[in-house]
CSV table of C-alpha atoms in Angstrom, one decimal:
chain,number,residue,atom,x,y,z
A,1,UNK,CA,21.9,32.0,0.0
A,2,UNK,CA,21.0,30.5,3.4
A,3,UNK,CA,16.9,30.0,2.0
A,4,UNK,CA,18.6,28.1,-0.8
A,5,UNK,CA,20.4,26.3,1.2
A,6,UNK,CA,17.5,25.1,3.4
A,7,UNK,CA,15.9,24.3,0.2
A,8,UNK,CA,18.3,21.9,-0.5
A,9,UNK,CA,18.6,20.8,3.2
A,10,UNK,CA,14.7,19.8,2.8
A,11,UNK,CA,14.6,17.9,-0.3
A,12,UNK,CA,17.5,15.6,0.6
A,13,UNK,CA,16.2,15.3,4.2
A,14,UNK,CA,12.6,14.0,2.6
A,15,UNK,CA,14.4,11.7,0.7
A,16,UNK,CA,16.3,10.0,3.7
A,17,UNK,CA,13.1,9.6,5.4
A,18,UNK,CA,12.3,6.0,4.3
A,19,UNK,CA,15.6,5.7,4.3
A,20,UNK,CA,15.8,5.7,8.0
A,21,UNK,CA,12.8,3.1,8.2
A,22,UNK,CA,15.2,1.0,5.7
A,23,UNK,CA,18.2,1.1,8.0
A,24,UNK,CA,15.5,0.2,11.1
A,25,UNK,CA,14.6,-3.2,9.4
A,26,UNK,CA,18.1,-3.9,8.0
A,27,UNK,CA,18.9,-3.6,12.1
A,28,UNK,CA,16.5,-5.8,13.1
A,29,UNK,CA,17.5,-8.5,10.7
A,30,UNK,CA,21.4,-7.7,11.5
A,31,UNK,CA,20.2,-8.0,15.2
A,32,UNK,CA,18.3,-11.3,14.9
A,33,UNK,CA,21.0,-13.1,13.4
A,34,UNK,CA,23.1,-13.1,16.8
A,35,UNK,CA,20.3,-15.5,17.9
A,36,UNK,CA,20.4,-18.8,17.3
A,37,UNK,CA,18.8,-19.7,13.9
A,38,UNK,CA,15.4,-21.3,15.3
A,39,UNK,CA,14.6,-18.1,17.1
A,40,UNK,CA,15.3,-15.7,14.7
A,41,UNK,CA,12.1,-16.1,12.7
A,42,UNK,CA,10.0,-16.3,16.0
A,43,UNK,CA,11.9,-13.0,17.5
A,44,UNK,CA,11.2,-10.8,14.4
A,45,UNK,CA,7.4,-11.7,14.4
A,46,UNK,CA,7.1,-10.7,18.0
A,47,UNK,CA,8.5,-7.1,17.1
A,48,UNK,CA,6.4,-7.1,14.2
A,49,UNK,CA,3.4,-8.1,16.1
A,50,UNK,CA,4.2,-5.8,19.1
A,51,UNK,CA,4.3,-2.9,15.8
A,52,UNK,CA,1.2,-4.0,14.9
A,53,UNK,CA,-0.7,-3.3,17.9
A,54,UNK,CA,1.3,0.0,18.4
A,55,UNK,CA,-0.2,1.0,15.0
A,56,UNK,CA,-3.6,-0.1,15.6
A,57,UNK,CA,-3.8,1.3,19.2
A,58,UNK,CA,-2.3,4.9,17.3
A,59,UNK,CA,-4.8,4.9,14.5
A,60,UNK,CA,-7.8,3.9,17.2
A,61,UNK,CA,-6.6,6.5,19.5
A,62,UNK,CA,-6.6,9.3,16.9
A,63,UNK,CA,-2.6,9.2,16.4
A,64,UNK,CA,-2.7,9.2,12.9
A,65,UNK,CA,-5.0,12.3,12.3
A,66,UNK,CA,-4.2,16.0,11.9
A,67,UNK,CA,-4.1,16.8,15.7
A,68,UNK,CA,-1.9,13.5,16.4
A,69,UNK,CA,0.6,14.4,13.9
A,70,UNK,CA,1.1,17.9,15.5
A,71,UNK,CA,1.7,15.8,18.6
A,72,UNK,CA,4.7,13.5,17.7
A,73,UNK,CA,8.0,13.8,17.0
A,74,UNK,CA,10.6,12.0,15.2
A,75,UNK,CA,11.3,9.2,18.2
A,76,UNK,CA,7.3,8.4,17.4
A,77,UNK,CA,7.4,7.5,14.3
A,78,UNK,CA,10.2,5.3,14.8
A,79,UNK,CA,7.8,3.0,16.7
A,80,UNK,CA,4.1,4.2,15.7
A,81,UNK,CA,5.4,4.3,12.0
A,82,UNK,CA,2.8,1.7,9.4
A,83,UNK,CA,5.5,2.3,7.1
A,84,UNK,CA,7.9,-0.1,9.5
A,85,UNK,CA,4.8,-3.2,8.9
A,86,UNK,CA,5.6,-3.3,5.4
A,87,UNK,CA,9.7,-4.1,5.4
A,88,UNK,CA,8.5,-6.6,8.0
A,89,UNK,CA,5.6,-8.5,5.2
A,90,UNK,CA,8.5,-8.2,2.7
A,91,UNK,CA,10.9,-10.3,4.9
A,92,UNK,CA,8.0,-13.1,6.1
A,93,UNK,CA,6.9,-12.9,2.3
A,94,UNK,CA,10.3,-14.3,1.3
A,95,UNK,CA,10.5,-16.1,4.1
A,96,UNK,CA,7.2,-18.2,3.3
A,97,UNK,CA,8.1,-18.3,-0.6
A,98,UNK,CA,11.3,-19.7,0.8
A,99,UNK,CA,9.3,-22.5,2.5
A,100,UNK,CA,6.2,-23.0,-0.1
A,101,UNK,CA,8.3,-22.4,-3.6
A,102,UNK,CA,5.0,-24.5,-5.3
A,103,UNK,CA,2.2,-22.3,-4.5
A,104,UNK,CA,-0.3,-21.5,-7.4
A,105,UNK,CA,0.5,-18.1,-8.4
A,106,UNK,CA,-2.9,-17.1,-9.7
A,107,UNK,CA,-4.1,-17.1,-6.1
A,108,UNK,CA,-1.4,-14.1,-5.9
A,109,UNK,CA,-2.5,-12.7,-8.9
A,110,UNK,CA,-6.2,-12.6,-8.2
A,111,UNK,CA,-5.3,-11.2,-4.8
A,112,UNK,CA,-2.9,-8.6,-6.1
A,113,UNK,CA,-6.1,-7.4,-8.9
A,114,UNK,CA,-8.7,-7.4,-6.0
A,115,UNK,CA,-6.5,-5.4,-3.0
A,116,UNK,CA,-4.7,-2.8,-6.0
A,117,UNK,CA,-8.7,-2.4,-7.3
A,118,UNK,CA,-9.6,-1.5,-3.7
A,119,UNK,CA,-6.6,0.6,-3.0
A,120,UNK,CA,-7.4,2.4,-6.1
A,121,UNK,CA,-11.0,2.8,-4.7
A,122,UNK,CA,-10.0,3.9,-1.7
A,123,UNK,CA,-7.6,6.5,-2.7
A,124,UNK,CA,-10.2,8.3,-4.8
A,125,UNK,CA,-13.3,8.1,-2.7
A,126,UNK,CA,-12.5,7.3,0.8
A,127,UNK,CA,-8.9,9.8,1.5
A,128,UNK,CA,-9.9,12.7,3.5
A,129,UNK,CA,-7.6,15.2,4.9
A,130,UNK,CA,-5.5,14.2,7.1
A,131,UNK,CA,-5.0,10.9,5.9
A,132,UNK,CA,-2.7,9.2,3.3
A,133,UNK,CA,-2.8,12.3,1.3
A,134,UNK,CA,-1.2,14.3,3.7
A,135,UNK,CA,1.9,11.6,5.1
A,136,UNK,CA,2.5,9.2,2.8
A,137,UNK,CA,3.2,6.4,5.5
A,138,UNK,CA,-0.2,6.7,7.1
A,139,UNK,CA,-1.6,3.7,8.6
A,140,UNK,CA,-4.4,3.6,5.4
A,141,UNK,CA,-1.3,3.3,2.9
A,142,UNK,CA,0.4,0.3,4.6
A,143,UNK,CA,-3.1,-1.7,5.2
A,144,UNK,CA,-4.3,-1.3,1.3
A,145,UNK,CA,-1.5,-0.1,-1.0
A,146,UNK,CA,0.7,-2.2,0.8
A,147,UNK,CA,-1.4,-5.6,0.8
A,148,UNK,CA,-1.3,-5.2,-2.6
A,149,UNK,CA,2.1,-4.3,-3.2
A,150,UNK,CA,3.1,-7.7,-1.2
A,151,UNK,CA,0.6,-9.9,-3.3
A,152,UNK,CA,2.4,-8.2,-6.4
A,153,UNK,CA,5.8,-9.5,-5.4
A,154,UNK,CA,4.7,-13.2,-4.1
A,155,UNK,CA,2.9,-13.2,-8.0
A,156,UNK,CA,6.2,-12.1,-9.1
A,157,UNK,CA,8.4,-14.5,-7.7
A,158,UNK,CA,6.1,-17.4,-8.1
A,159,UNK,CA,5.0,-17.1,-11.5
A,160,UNK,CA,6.5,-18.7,-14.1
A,161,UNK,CA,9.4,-17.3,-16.3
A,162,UNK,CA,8.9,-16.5,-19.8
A,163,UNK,CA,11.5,-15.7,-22.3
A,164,UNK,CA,10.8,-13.1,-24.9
A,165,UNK,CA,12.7,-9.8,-25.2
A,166,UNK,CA,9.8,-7.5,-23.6
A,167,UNK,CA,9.9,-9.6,-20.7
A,168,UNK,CA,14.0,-9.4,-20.4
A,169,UNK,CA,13.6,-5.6,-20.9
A,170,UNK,CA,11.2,-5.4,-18.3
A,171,UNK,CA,13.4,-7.6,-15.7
A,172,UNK,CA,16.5,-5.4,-16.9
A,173,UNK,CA,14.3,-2.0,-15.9
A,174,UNK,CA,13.5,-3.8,-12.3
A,175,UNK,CA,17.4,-4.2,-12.0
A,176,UNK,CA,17.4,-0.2,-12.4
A,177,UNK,CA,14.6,-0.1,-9.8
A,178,UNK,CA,16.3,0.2,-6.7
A,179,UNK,CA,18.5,3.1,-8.1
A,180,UNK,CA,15.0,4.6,-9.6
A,181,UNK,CA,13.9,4.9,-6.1
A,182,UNK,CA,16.9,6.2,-4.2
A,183,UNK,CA,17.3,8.8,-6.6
A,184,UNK,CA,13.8,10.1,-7.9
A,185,UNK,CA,13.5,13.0,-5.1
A,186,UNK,CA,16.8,14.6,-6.0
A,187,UNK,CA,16.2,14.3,-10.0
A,188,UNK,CA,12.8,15.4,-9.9
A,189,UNK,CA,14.4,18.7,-7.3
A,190,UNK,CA,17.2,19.3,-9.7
A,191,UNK,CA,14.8,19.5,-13.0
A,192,UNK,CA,12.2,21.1,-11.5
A,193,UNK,CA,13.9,24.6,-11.2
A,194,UNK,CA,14.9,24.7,-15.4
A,195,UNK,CA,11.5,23.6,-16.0
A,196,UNK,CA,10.1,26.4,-13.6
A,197,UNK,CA,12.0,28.8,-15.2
A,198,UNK,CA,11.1,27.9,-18.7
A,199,UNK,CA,8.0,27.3,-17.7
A,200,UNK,CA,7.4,23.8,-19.4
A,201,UNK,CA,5.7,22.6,-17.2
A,202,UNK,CA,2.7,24.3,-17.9
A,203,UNK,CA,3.2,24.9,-22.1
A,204,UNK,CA,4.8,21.2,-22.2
A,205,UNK,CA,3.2,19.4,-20.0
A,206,UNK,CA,3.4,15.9,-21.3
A,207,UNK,CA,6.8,16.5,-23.0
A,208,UNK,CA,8.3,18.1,-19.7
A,209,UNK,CA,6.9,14.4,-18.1
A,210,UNK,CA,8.6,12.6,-20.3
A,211,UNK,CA,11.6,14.1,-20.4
A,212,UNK,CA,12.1,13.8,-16.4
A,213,UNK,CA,11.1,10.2,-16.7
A,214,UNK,CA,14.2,9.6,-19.3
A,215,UNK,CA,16.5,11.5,-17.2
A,216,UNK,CA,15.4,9.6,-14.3
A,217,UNK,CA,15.9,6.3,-16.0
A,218,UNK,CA,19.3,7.6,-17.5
A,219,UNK,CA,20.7,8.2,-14.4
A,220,UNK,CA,19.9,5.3,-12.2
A,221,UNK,CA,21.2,3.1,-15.0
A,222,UNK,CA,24.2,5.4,-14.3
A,223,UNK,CA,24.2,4.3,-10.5
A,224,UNK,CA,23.4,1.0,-11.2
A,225,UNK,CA,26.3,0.2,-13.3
A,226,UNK,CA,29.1,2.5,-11.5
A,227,UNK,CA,27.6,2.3,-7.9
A,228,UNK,CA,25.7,-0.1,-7.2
């Protein structure tokens, strides 16, 4: 029917919405490199700084509240989107680890504890309506969850490599992560209507978990090793 089809339509077109934001940052590194290699750096921090204020002068102004939101379109949030601030820390991170391979990472670690501590605070006493909890990219979710998802990858890549066979699974899971990302949405869509109509999800709660979690996992190792 057409209202299935919409259906569809919608779950596949909220899954290509960071998509798009990926795509904008792959430009803007595929743009940089037709400058000459001691300005690229320099030009990518000016758009990321010229971002930056965007965002902040859209959160001061009220942009990214209820009201705002009914305001803007999709051309706004190509350019007043917190989201976009992240895939920029992720390139300066490397860029920096790149430069300083040596740093201590238990700096990174303490910093990732104390900003995922704070997130964690702030997601269950500070969100109101209107905020995070409504559009995922709001301007609260880059400042805190994402601070301390960038501290979590600098500990990452700086600490130091151990070699046990829990440690190997885990880096053979992150492998899979990519593919776990791209294809959550559509797997949690597709089993969602079996479990519906079973109705597991309320009987089997924890077992209907699970079992989406395992699919998930078998899949994108599926992708991972065919596709990607």
């Amino acid at each position: 029917t057409s209202g299935a089809k919409q259906n569809v339509a919608i779950d596949i077109s909220s899954e290509n919405r960071t998509r798009a934001y990926e795509l904008y940052i792959y430009l803007m590194v595929a743009a940089s490199l037709l400058l000459p290699p001691r300005w690229r750096n320099g030009a990518l921090g000016l758009v990321a700084l010229g971002m930056l204020v965007i965002v902040v002068y859209t959160w001061a102004t009220g942009g990214y509240t209820p009201a705002g939101l009914a305001r803007a379109n999709y051309i706004t949030w190509f350019y007043a989107g917190p989201i976009v601030l992240e895939f920029f820390a992720g390139y300066f991170l490397y860029r920096l680890l790149c430069r300083r391979p040596t740093m201590n990472w238990l700096w990174w670690a303490l910093a990732t504890l104390v900003l995922a501590a704070y997130a964690t605070y702030f997601g269950r006493v500070e969100m109101t309506q209107g905020s995070m909890a409504e559009f995922y990219y709001w301007s609260e979710r880059t400042l805190y969850i994402g601070l301390a998802a960038c501290a979590l990858v600098g500990t990452a890549l700086l600490a130091p490599v151990v070699r046990s066979p829990v440690v190997q699974w885990l880096a053979t899971l992150g492998n899979y992560s990519f593919a776990i990302y791209l294809l959550h949405n559509l797997v949690f869509q597709v089993l969602q209507k079996p479990l519906l109509l079973l109705n597991a999800g309320n009987r089997y709660r924890s077992v209907s978990l699970c079992l989406v979690i395992v699919v998930l996992i078998l899949t994108s190792v599926l992708y991972y090793r065919f596709i990607e």
